[in-house]
Coordinates of C-alpha atoms and ligand atoms in Angstrom, one line a residue:
M1 CA -0.5 0.1 -0.2
Q2 CA 2.9 2.2 0.2
I3 CA 2.8 3.1 -3.6
T4 CA -0.4 4.2 -3.2
E5 CA 0.5 5.9 -0.6
N6 CA 3.1 7.5 -1.6
I7 CA 1.3 8.3 -5.7
Q8 CA -1.6 9.6 -3.2
R9 CA 0.9 12.3 -1.4
L10 CA 2.6 13.2 -4.5
K11 CA -0.2 14.4 -6.1
K12 CA -1.7 16.5 -3.6
S13 CA 1.5 18.5 -3.6
V14 CA 1.0 19.5 -7.3
P15 CA -1.3 21.0 -9.0
S16 CA -3.7 19.3 -11.3
H17 CA -2.5 21.2 -14.5
V18 CA 1.1 18.6 -14.6
G19 CA 1.2 15.6 -14.9
I20 CA 2.9 12.7 -12.9
I21 CA 5.1 10.2 -15.0
A22 CA 5.6 7.4 -12.6
V23 CA 8.9 6.5 -13.9
S24 CA 9.4 2.8 -13.6
K25 CA 12.8 1.3 -14.8
T26 CA 14.4 -1.6 -13.2
I27 CA 10.5 -1.2 -10.8
P28 CA 8.5 -4.9 -11.5
E29 CA 5.5 -5.2 -12.3
D30 CA 3.2 -6.3 -9.6
D31 CA 4.4 -2.6 -8.5
I32 CA 3.7 -1.0 -11.6
L33 CA 0.5 -2.7 -11.1
E34 CA -0.5 -1.0 -7.6
A35 CA 0.7 2.7 -8.8
Y36 CA -2.2 1.3 -12.0
H37 CA -4.8 -0.2 -9.6
C38 CA -4.9 3.1 -7.5
G39 CA -5.2 5.2 -11.0
H40 CA -2.5 6.2 -12.1
R41 CA -2.2 5.8 -15.9
L42 CA 1.8 7.8 -17.1
F43 CA 4.8 5.6 -16.6
G44 CA 8.6 6.2 -17.7
E45 CA 10.9 4.2 -19.2
N46 CA 14.9 4.5 -20.0
R47 CA 15.3 1.0 -21.9
V48 CA 13.6 -0.1 -24.9
Q49 CA 13.8 -3.9 -23.7
E50 CA 12.2 -3.4 -20.8
L51 CA 9.8 -1.1 -21.5
T52 CA 8.6 -3.7 -24.9
R53 CA 8.1 -6.0 -22.1
K54 CA 6.1 -4.2 -20.0
H55 CA 4.0 -2.8 -22.2
A56 CA 2.9 -6.2 -22.7
N57 CA 2.5 -7.5 -19.9
L58 CA 1.0 -4.6 -18.6
P59 CA -3.1 -3.0 -19.0
H60 CA -2.9 -1.2 -22.7
D61 CA -4.4 2.4 -21.4
I62 CA -1.1 2.3 -19.4
E63 CA 0.5 6.4 -21.1
W64 CA 3.8 5.4 -22.0
H65 CA 6.8 7.6 -22.1
M66 CA 10.4 7.1 -23.0
I67 CA 12.6 9.0 -21.0
G68 CA 15.6 7.5 -22.0
H69 CA 18.5 7.8 -24.6
L70 CA 17.0 6.0 -27.5
Q71 CA 19.2 5.0 -30.6
S72 CA 17.3 5.3 -34.0
N73 CA 17.3 1.7 -34.5
K74 CA 15.1 0.3 -31.8
V75 CA 12.6 3.5 -32.4
K76 CA 10.3 0.1 -34.2
Y77 CA 10.5 -1.7 -31.1
I78 CA 8.1 1.1 -28.8
A79 CA 6.9 3.4 -32.3
P80 CA 3.3 0.8 -32.1
F81 CA 2.4 2.2 -28.3
I82 CA 4.7 4.9 -27.2
A83 CA 3.2 7.9 -25.8
M84 CA 5.8 10.9 -26.0
I85 CA 9.6 10.6 -26.2
H86 CA 11.3 13.1 -23.7
S87 CA 15.1 12.3 -25.5
V88 CA 14.9 13.8 -28.9
D89 CA 18.4 15.4 -29.2
N90 CA 18.9 14.5 -33.1
L91 CA 17.4 15.1 -36.7
N92 CA 18.7 11.3 -37.5
L93 CA 16.7 9.9 -34.4
L94 CA 13.9 12.3 -34.8
T95 CA 13.8 11.1 -38.9
A96 CA 13.4 7.6 -37.1
I97 CA 10.9 8.1 -34.9
N98 CA 8.7 9.7 -37.8
H99 CA 9.5 6.9 -40.3
E100 CA 8.7 4.0 -37.7
A101 CA 5.0 6.2 -36.8
L102 CA 3.9 6.8 -41.0
K103 CA 4.4 2.9 -40.9
N104 CA 2.0 2.6 -37.5
N105 CA 0.2 5.5 -39.1
R106 CA 0.7 7.7 -36.0
T107 CA 1.6 10.2 -34.8
I108 CA 4.1 10.9 -32.4
R109 CA 4.8 13.1 -29.6
C110 CA 8.0 13.9 -28.9
L111 CA 10.2 16.3 -26.9
L112 CA 13.9 18.1 -27.5
Q113 CA 16.1 17.0 -24.5
I114 CA 18.2 20.1 -24.0
K115 CA 21.6 19.6 -21.8
I116 CA 21.3 22.1 -18.8
A117 CA 23.4 20.1 -16.6
R118 CA 26.8 21.2 -15.8
E119 CA 28.1 17.4 -15.9
E120 CA 29.9 16.0 -19.3
S121 CA 27.6 13.0 -18.9
K122 CA 24.2 14.7 -20.1
Y123 CA 23.0 14.4 -23.5
G124 CA 21.1 17.1 -24.9
L125 CA 20.8 20.0 -27.5
S126 CA 22.2 23.5 -26.8
L127 CA 19.8 26.4 -27.9
E128 CA 21.5 27.2 -30.8
G129 CA 21.6 23.6 -31.5
A130 CA 17.8 23.4 -31.1
N131 CA 16.9 26.2 -33.2
K132 CA 19.4 25.3 -36.1
F133 CA 17.4 21.6 -35.8
L134 CA 14.3 23.1 -36.0
S135 CA 15.1 25.2 -39.1
D136 CA 16.6 22.6 -40.7
P137 CA 14.3 22.2 -44.2
E138 CA 14.6 17.6 -43.4
F139 CA 12.3 19.0 -40.0
A140 CA 9.6 20.6 -42.2
L141 CA 9.6 17.2 -44.2
L142 CA 8.8 15.1 -40.7
K143 CA 4.7 14.2 -40.2
N144 CA 3.8 12.0 -38.1
I145 CA 6.1 13.6 -35.2
K146 CA 4.9 16.3 -33.2
I147 CA 7.2 18.7 -31.1
S148 CA 5.6 18.8 -27.9
G149 CA 8.0 21.1 -26.3
L150 CA 11.3 20.5 -24.0
M151 CA 12.9 17.9 -21.4
G152 CA 15.9 18.6 -19.3
M153 CA 17.6 17.4 -16.2
A154 CA 19.6 19.1 -14.0
T155 CA 22.6 18.6 -12.3
F156 CA 23.0 16.3 -9.6
T157 CA 23.7 17.9 -6.4
Q158 CA 22.2 19.2 -3.0
D159 CA 23.2 23.4 -4.5
T160 CA 19.7 24.6 -4.9
T161 CA 20.7 27.7 -6.4
L162 CA 22.5 25.7 -9.5
I163 CA 19.4 23.8 -9.9
R164 CA 17.1 26.4 -10.0
S165 CA 19.1 28.5 -12.7
E166 CA 19.5 25.4 -14.4
F167 CA 16.0 24.6 -14.6
R168 CA 15.4 28.8 -15.4
H169 CA 17.2 28.0 -18.3
L170 CA 15.4 25.3 -19.4
A171 CA 12.1 27.7 -19.1
S172 CA 13.9 30.1 -21.0
C173 CA 14.9 28.4 -23.8
F174 CA 11.0 27.0 -24.2
R175 CA 9.6 30.2 -24.5
Q176 CA 12.2 31.8 -26.9
I177 CA 11.2 28.2 -29.5
K178 CA 7.8 28.9 -29.0
A179 CA 8.4 32.5 -30.1
D180 CA 10.8 31.7 -33.3
H181 CA 9.2 28.1 -34.1
F182 CA 5.7 27.3 -32.5
R183 CA 3.8 30.3 -32.0
Q184 CA 0.7 29.8 -33.3
D185 CA 1.2 25.6 -32.5
N186 CA -0.6 24.9 -29.3
D187 CA 0.9 21.8 -29.0
F188 CA 4.0 22.9 -28.0
C189 CA 3.3 23.5 -24.5
E190 CA 5.2 20.6 -22.5
L191 CA 8.2 21.5 -20.3
S192 CA 9.3 17.9 -18.8
M193 CA 11.9 18.7 -15.9
G194 CA 11.8 17.5 -12.2
M195 CA 12.6 14.5 -10.9
S196 CA 12.2 12.9 -6.8
G197 CA 14.9 15.4 -5.7
D198 CA 14.1 18.5 -7.4
Y199 CA 10.3 18.6 -8.2
T200 CA 9.4 20.9 -5.9
I201 CA 12.0 23.7 -7.6
A202 CA 11.4 22.0 -11.0
L203 CA 7.2 23.1 -10.9
E204 CA 8.2 26.4 -8.9
E205 CA 9.7 27.0 -12.9
G206 CA 7.0 26.2 -14.3
A207 CA 7.4 22.4 -15.6
T208 CA 4.1 21.0 -16.9
L209 CA 5.5 16.9 -17.0
L210 CA 7.3 15.6 -13.9
R211 CA 9.4 12.1 -13.9
I212 CA 9.7 10.9 -10.7
G213 CA 10.5 7.2 -9.6
T214 CA 11.8 6.9 -6.3
L215 CA 9.5 9.5 -4.3
I216 CA 6.8 6.7 -5.5
F217 CA 8.4 3.4 -5.7
G218 CA 11.3 3.8 -3.6
S219 CA 14.7 3.8 -4.0
R220 CA 16.1 1.7 -7.1
T221 CA 18.5 -1.0 -5.6
Ligands
PLP1 C1 15.4 8.1 -13.5 C2 14.8 9.2 -14.2 C3 14.0 10.1 -13.5 C4 13.8 9.5 -12.0 O1 14.2 9.9 -11.1 P1 14.0 9.8 -9.4 O2 15.1 10.5 -9.1 O3 14.2 8.4 -9.2 O4 12.9 10.3 -9.3 C5 13.6 10.5 -13.9 N1 14.4 10.8 -15.2 C6 15.1 10.1 -16.3 C7 15.6 11.2 -17.2 C8 15.6 8.8 -15.4 O5 16.0 8.5 -15.9

């Protein structure tokens, strides 16, 4: 019952217009079902193989979000069912998503991942890179993807001032990209930022989607 309590507590502290993606990577299906049975429907995974297995084994009204680094040659496994891909950081990948979406007669919502953390290892585009990407004539040809907003991960640190400044930077990228490329497009509306340790800061800086694992399922051992 712990998972149910965790979700209920979290929902009370998050405004209703903000989506909570329960990050279920490495979490067994029984635990995911507990979250499902208390009414939760948004789940996030970061590995294709685990995602396809869980999709096959769990109820089909779950909305699955891909939040991890994705290789173009693996898009075909998730294209039939994925609700949103948060981790698009190159045009090759987006072209592959478009191709597989078309084959499945779907439009797949995608977020551009922006690198906001100081750490070297994090994936993502710069603001300049995102602008270049969106101005590429190849981008305009992709009709089976929908760019729905931006995603970012803050530095893993106790320094809340740094975390806040990174989220604020992402929100500023969002406003600039919206103004320059999606002014008339109401589907460009999502800001995916905030995890278990920093989601309250992310909310204050304008997050519309939170990606929360540990606070719901406990620590991954
Ligand atoms: C694991 C993960 C999360 C959730 O992390 P928690 O600290 O457990 O809430 C969020 N986003 C991404 C991209 C992740 O890989």
